[in-house]
Coordinates of C-alpha atoms in Angstrom, one line a residue:
M26 CA -7.1 24.8 -25.0
K27 CA -9.4 21.7 -24.5
T28 CA -11.4 23.2 -27.3
G29 CA -8.4 23.6 -29.6
S30 CA -7.3 19.8 -28.7
L31 CA -10.7 18.5 -29.4
S32 CA -10.8 20.4 -32.8
Q33 CA -7.2 19.2 -33.5
E34 CA -8.5 15.5 -32.8
R35 CA -11.5 15.9 -34.9
K36 CA -9.4 17.0 -37.8
K37 CA -7.2 14.0 -37.2
N38 CA -9.7 11.5 -37.0
L39 CA -11.3 13.0 -40.3
R40 CA -8.1 12.8 -42.1
L41 CA -7.6 8.8 -40.9
F42 CA -11.2 8.3 -42.2
L43 CA -10.3 9.8 -45.7
R44 CA -7.4 8.0 -46.1
R45 CA -8.8 4.6 -45.1
M46 CA -11.9 5.4 -47.3
T47 CA -9.6 6.2 -50.5
A48 CA -7.1 3.4 -49.8
R49 CA -8.3 1.6 -52.8
K50 CA -8.4 3.9 -55.8
I51 CA -11.4 2.6 -57.1
V52 CA -13.4 4.1 -54.5
L53 CA -12.3 7.4 -55.5
F54 CA -14.4 6.6 -58.9
G55 CA -17.3 5.9 -56.5
L56 CA -17.0 9.1 -54.6
I57 CA -16.4 11.3 -57.7
G58 CA -19.4 9.4 -59.6
T59 CA -21.7 10.2 -56.6
L60 CA -20.5 13.9 -56.3
F61 CA -20.9 14.3 -60.0
F62 CA -24.9 13.2 -59.9
V63 CA -25.2 15.2 -56.5
I64 CA -24.3 18.3 -58.4
L65 CA -26.3 17.4 -61.3
A66 CA -29.2 17.1 -59.3
L67 CA -28.8 20.2 -57.3
F68 CA -28.3 22.5 -59.9
A69 CA -30.5 21.0 -62.5
P70 CA -32.3 24.2 -63.4
L71 CA -28.9 25.8 -64.2
I72 CA -27.6 22.5 -66.1
A73 CA -30.7 21.6 -68.2
T74 CA -30.9 23.3 -71.4
A75 CA -34.8 23.2 -71.9
D76 CA -37.8 22.7 -69.5
P77 CA -37.8 18.9 -69.6
N78 CA -41.6 18.8 -69.9
E79 CA -42.0 21.5 -72.5
M80 CA -43.3 19.4 -75.9
A81 CA -42.7 20.2 -79.2
M82 CA -44.3 17.8 -81.7
L83 CA -42.9 19.2 -84.7
D84 CA -39.3 18.3 -83.2
K85 CA -40.1 14.6 -81.7
L86 CA -37.4 12.1 -82.1
A87 CA -34.7 14.6 -83.3
D88 CA -31.2 13.7 -83.6
P89 CA -28.6 14.9 -81.2
S90 CA -27.9 18.7 -82.0
S91 CA -26.4 21.9 -80.4
A92 CA -30.2 22.8 -79.5
H93 CA -31.0 19.2 -78.1
W94 CA -27.6 17.6 -77.2
F95 CA -29.1 14.1 -76.6
G96 CA -31.8 14.7 -79.3
T97 CA -35.7 14.8 -78.2
D98 CA -38.3 12.3 -77.3
M99 CA -41.5 11.1 -78.9
Y100 CA -43.1 14.2 -77.5
G101 CA -40.4 16.6 -78.7
R102 CA -39.2 16.9 -75.2
D103 CA -35.4 17.5 -74.5
I104 CA -33.7 14.4 -73.6
F105 CA -30.7 15.8 -72.0
S106 CA -33.0 17.7 -69.5
R107 CA -35.1 15.1 -68.5
V108 CA -32.0 13.0 -67.7
V109 CA -30.9 15.7 -65.3
Y110 CA -34.1 16.3 -63.6
G111 CA -34.3 12.4 -63.5
A112 CA -31.0 12.7 -61.2
Q113 CA -32.8 15.0 -59.2
V114 CA -36.0 12.8 -58.8
S115 CA -33.8 9.4 -58.3
L116 CA -31.4 11.2 -55.5
I117 CA -34.5 12.9 -53.9
I118 CA -36.2 9.3 -53.5
G119 CA -33.0 7.3 -52.8
V120 CA -31.9 9.8 -49.9
T121 CA -35.2 10.8 -48.4
S122 CA -36.3 7.1 -48.1
V123 CA -33.1 5.8 -46.9
L124 CA -33.1 8.8 -44.2
L125 CA -36.7 7.7 -43.1
A126 CA -36.2 4.3 -43.0
S127 CA -32.6 4.8 -40.8
I128 CA -33.7 7.2 -38.4
V129 CA -37.2 5.2 -37.7
G130 CA -35.3 1.8 -38.0
C131 CA -32.6 3.1 -35.5
F132 CA -34.9 4.0 -32.9
L133 CA -36.9 0.9 -33.0
G134 CA -34.0 -1.2 -33.2
M135 CA -32.5 0.3 -30.2
L136 CA -35.8 0.0 -28.6
A137 CA -35.9 -3.7 -29.2
A138 CA -32.6 -4.2 -28.1
Y139 CA -32.7 -2.2 -24.8
N140 CA -36.0 -3.5 -23.7
G141 CA -36.1 -7.1 -24.7
G142 CA -39.1 -9.1 -23.9
I143 CA -42.4 -8.7 -25.5
I144 CA -41.2 -5.3 -27.3
D145 CA -38.4 -7.1 -28.9
T146 CA -40.6 -10.3 -29.9
L147 CA -43.2 -8.3 -31.6
L148 CA -40.9 -6.0 -33.5
M149 CA -38.6 -9.0 -34.8
R150 CA -41.7 -11.0 -35.7
F151 CA -43.1 -7.9 -37.7
C152 CA -39.8 -7.6 -39.2
D153 CA -39.8 -11.6 -40.3
A154 CA -43.2 -11.2 -41.5
F155 CA -42.6 -8.2 -43.7
C156 CA -39.4 -9.8 -45.0
A157 CA -41.3 -12.9 -46.2
I158 CA -42.9 -10.7 -48.5
P159 CA -41.2 -9.7 -51.8
Q160 CA -40.2 -6.1 -51.7
I161 CA -41.5 -5.6 -55.0
A162 CA -45.2 -6.9 -54.0
I163 CA -45.1 -4.6 -50.7
T164 CA -44.0 -1.3 -52.7
T165 CA -46.5 -2.2 -55.4
A166 CA -49.4 -2.5 -53.2
L167 CA -48.6 0.5 -51.2
V168 CA -48.3 2.8 -54.6
S169 CA -51.6 1.9 -55.5
L170 CA -53.0 3.1 -52.1
Y171 CA -51.3 6.1 -51.6
G172 CA -50.3 7.4 -55.3
R173 CA -47.2 7.7 -57.1
S174 CA -45.7 11.3 -56.5
V175 CA -42.4 11.9 -55.8
A176 CA -43.1 12.3 -51.7
S177 CA -45.3 9.3 -51.7
M178 CA -42.7 7.3 -53.7
A179 CA -40.1 8.6 -51.1
C180 CA -42.2 7.3 -48.5
I181 CA -43.1 4.0 -49.7
M182 CA -39.7 3.1 -50.3
G183 CA -38.8 3.9 -46.7
I184 CA -41.3 1.9 -45.4
S185 CA -40.4 -1.1 -47.7
T186 CA -36.6 -1.0 -46.5
M187 CA -37.2 0.0 -43.0
P188 CA -37.6 -3.7 -41.4
G189 CA -33.7 -4.3 -42.7
F190 CA -32.5 -1.1 -40.5
I191 CA -34.4 -2.3 -37.5
R192 CA -32.8 -5.9 -37.5
M193 CA -29.4 -4.2 -38.1
M194 CA -29.4 -1.8 -35.6
R195 CA -31.0 -4.3 -32.9
A196 CA -27.9 -6.3 -33.7
S197 CA -25.6 -3.7 -33.5
S198 CA -26.9 -2.3 -30.2
L199 CA -27.2 -5.6 -28.2
S200 CA -23.4 -5.6 -27.7
T201 CA -23.2 -2.2 -26.8
I202 CA -26.4 -2.4 -24.3
S203 CA -24.7 -5.2 -22.3
S204 CA -21.5 -3.4 -22.0
E205 CA -20.4 -2.1 -18.4
Y206 CA -21.1 1.7 -18.7
I207 CA -24.4 1.2 -20.3
L208 CA -25.1 -1.0 -16.9
S209 CA -23.6 2.0 -14.9
S210 CA -25.9 4.5 -16.5
K211 CA -28.8 2.3 -15.6
L212 CA -27.8 2.1 -12.0
L213 CA -27.4 5.9 -11.7
G214 CA -31.1 6.3 -13.3
E215 CA -30.0 8.1 -16.4
H216 CA -33.4 8.2 -18.4
P217 CA -33.5 5.4 -21.1
L218 CA -33.9 7.9 -24.0
K219 CA -30.7 9.4 -22.7
I220 CA -28.6 6.3 -22.8
L221 CA -30.0 5.4 -26.2
I222 CA -29.0 8.5 -27.6
K223 CA -26.0 9.8 -25.8
H224 CA -24.4 5.9 -25.7
V225 CA -26.0 3.4 -27.9
L226 CA -26.5 5.3 -31.0
P227 CA -22.9 6.8 -31.5
N228 CA -21.4 3.1 -30.9
S229 CA -23.8 1.3 -33.0
I230 CA -24.3 3.7 -36.0
S231 CA -21.3 2.4 -38.2
P232 CA -23.2 -0.7 -39.6
I233 CA -26.3 1.7 -40.3
I234 CA -24.1 4.3 -42.4
I235 CA -22.7 1.5 -44.5
M236 CA -26.0 -0.1 -45.2
A237 CA -27.7 3.2 -45.7
T238 CA -25.1 4.0 -48.4
Q239 CA -25.5 0.9 -50.4
T240 CA -29.5 1.1 -49.7
I241 CA -29.8 4.3 -51.6
G242 CA -28.7 2.4 -54.8
I243 CA -30.9 -0.4 -54.3
T244 CA -33.9 2.1 -53.8
I245 CA -33.0 4.1 -57.1
M246 CA -33.0 1.1 -59.0
M247 CA -36.2 -0.2 -57.6
E248 CA -37.8 3.3 -58.4
S249 CA -36.6 2.8 -61.9
G250 CA -37.9 -0.6 -62.1
L251 CA -41.4 0.5 -61.0
S252 CA -41.3 3.5 -63.5
F253 CA -40.0 1.2 -66.2
L254 CA -43.2 -1.0 -65.5
G255 CA -45.4 2.1 -65.4
I256 CA -46.1 2.0 -61.6
G257 CA -43.7 4.3 -60.6
I258 CA -43.3 8.3 -60.9
T259 CA -46.3 9.9 -62.7
V260 CA -45.9 11.3 -66.3
P261 CA -44.8 13.8 -67.2
T262 CA -42.2 14.0 -64.3
A263 CA -38.9 13.4 -65.4
S264 CA -37.9 9.7 -64.6
W265 CA -35.1 7.5 -65.9
G266 CA -37.1 4.4 -65.5
T267 CA -40.2 6.2 -67.3
M268 CA -37.6 7.4 -70.2
V269 CA -36.5 3.7 -70.6
N270 CA -40.3 2.5 -71.1
E271 CA -41.0 5.3 -73.5
A272 CA -38.0 4.6 -75.6
R273 CA -38.5 0.7 -75.9
P274 CA -39.7 1.2 -79.8
F275 CA -36.9 3.5 -80.7
L276 CA -34.1 1.3 -79.3
L277 CA -32.3 1.1 -82.8
T278 CA -33.1 4.1 -84.3
H279 CA -32.7 6.5 -81.1
P280 CA -30.2 4.8 -79.2
L281 CA -29.6 7.8 -76.9
Y282 CA -33.1 7.9 -76.0
A283 CA -33.0 5.0 -73.8
G284 CA -29.1 4.6 -73.4
A285 CA -28.6 8.0 -71.6
P286 CA -30.8 7.2 -68.7
C287 CA -29.8 3.5 -68.6
I288 CA -26.1 4.3 -68.4
C289 CA -26.9 7.2 -65.9
I290 CA -28.7 4.4 -63.4
A291 CA -25.9 2.1 -63.9
L292 CA -23.4 4.8 -63.1
L293 CA -25.0 5.9 -60.2
I294 CA -25.7 2.5 -58.5
I295 CA -22.0 1.5 -59.0
S296 CA -20.8 4.8 -57.7
L297 CA -23.0 4.6 -54.5
N298 CA -21.8 0.8 -54.2
L299 CA -18.1 1.8 -54.2
L300 CA -18.5 4.6 -52.2
G301 CA -20.3 2.3 -49.4
D302 CA -17.4 -0.1 -49.7
G303 CA -15.2 2.8 -48.8
I304 CA -17.0 3.9 -45.9
R305 CA -17.1 0.2 -44.8
D306 CA -13.2 0.0 -44.9
A307 CA -12.9 3.3 -43.2
L308 CA -15.4 2.7 -40.5
D309 CA -13.8 -1.0 -39.9
P310 CA -10.1 -1.3 -39.8
T311 CA -9.9 -4.7 -39.8
L312 CA -11.4 -5.3 -43.4
R313 CA -9.4 -4.9 -46.6
G314 CA -8.4 -1.6 -47.9
A315 CA -8.1 0.1 -44.3
K316 CA -4.4 1.1 -44.0

């Protein structure tokens, strides 16, 4: 009976969460848009109509046709296929980097809040120093040191966004750590790691979830910007930013060359931001849209 009651309670909470999240209909656009790009990335090999890196110089800059839905680029590569695989690259970097930043940032933020003293001071001063430097400068420096592969870019983006998660988690944990049940757990001799994972994390994670959803979009935009500048993902790996950079001389004659990746970047970031707003409304009933 207890297991059944717990299952029913979880289903009820899930329904309540979804109702709050979709209270504003525009959030549905964000949810649908995000799911669309996730499906595009997961099933890229099935959706793409050609090898994204296969060159055919005789067909370069071809107009859209049944063989090449968006035409071909300056090397004869299929633009549609490269856009599809570009979604995969962007989401891998965005999601992986935010997971890295949030996991490590949550642990360090809780550690700073729980211990206080010199550990808290050192971590906060580190975050202050890190945030004082423009993120683009930090990312560019790390890229020059560790390379421009997808894995390297994901780790670099994660490191550059980590201080924000540390500060957010510390601020969110402070009120939880000062509560009576945490003090009781300390007096009972529970291990600090168990206290952090069992009590502090579940009660402090909501702002991190909201921040993570919105940071994915920021990370994708930054990766595209670096690729556009030529210091992002190495060619010939399909990247939306690289495609836009290559298409600059052909903006008027072949608008889909740059237009397709630009539209995808914009739609994905807008969708992620709207989804983040919906999650925020669902997790905090006092905010607008929670009904």
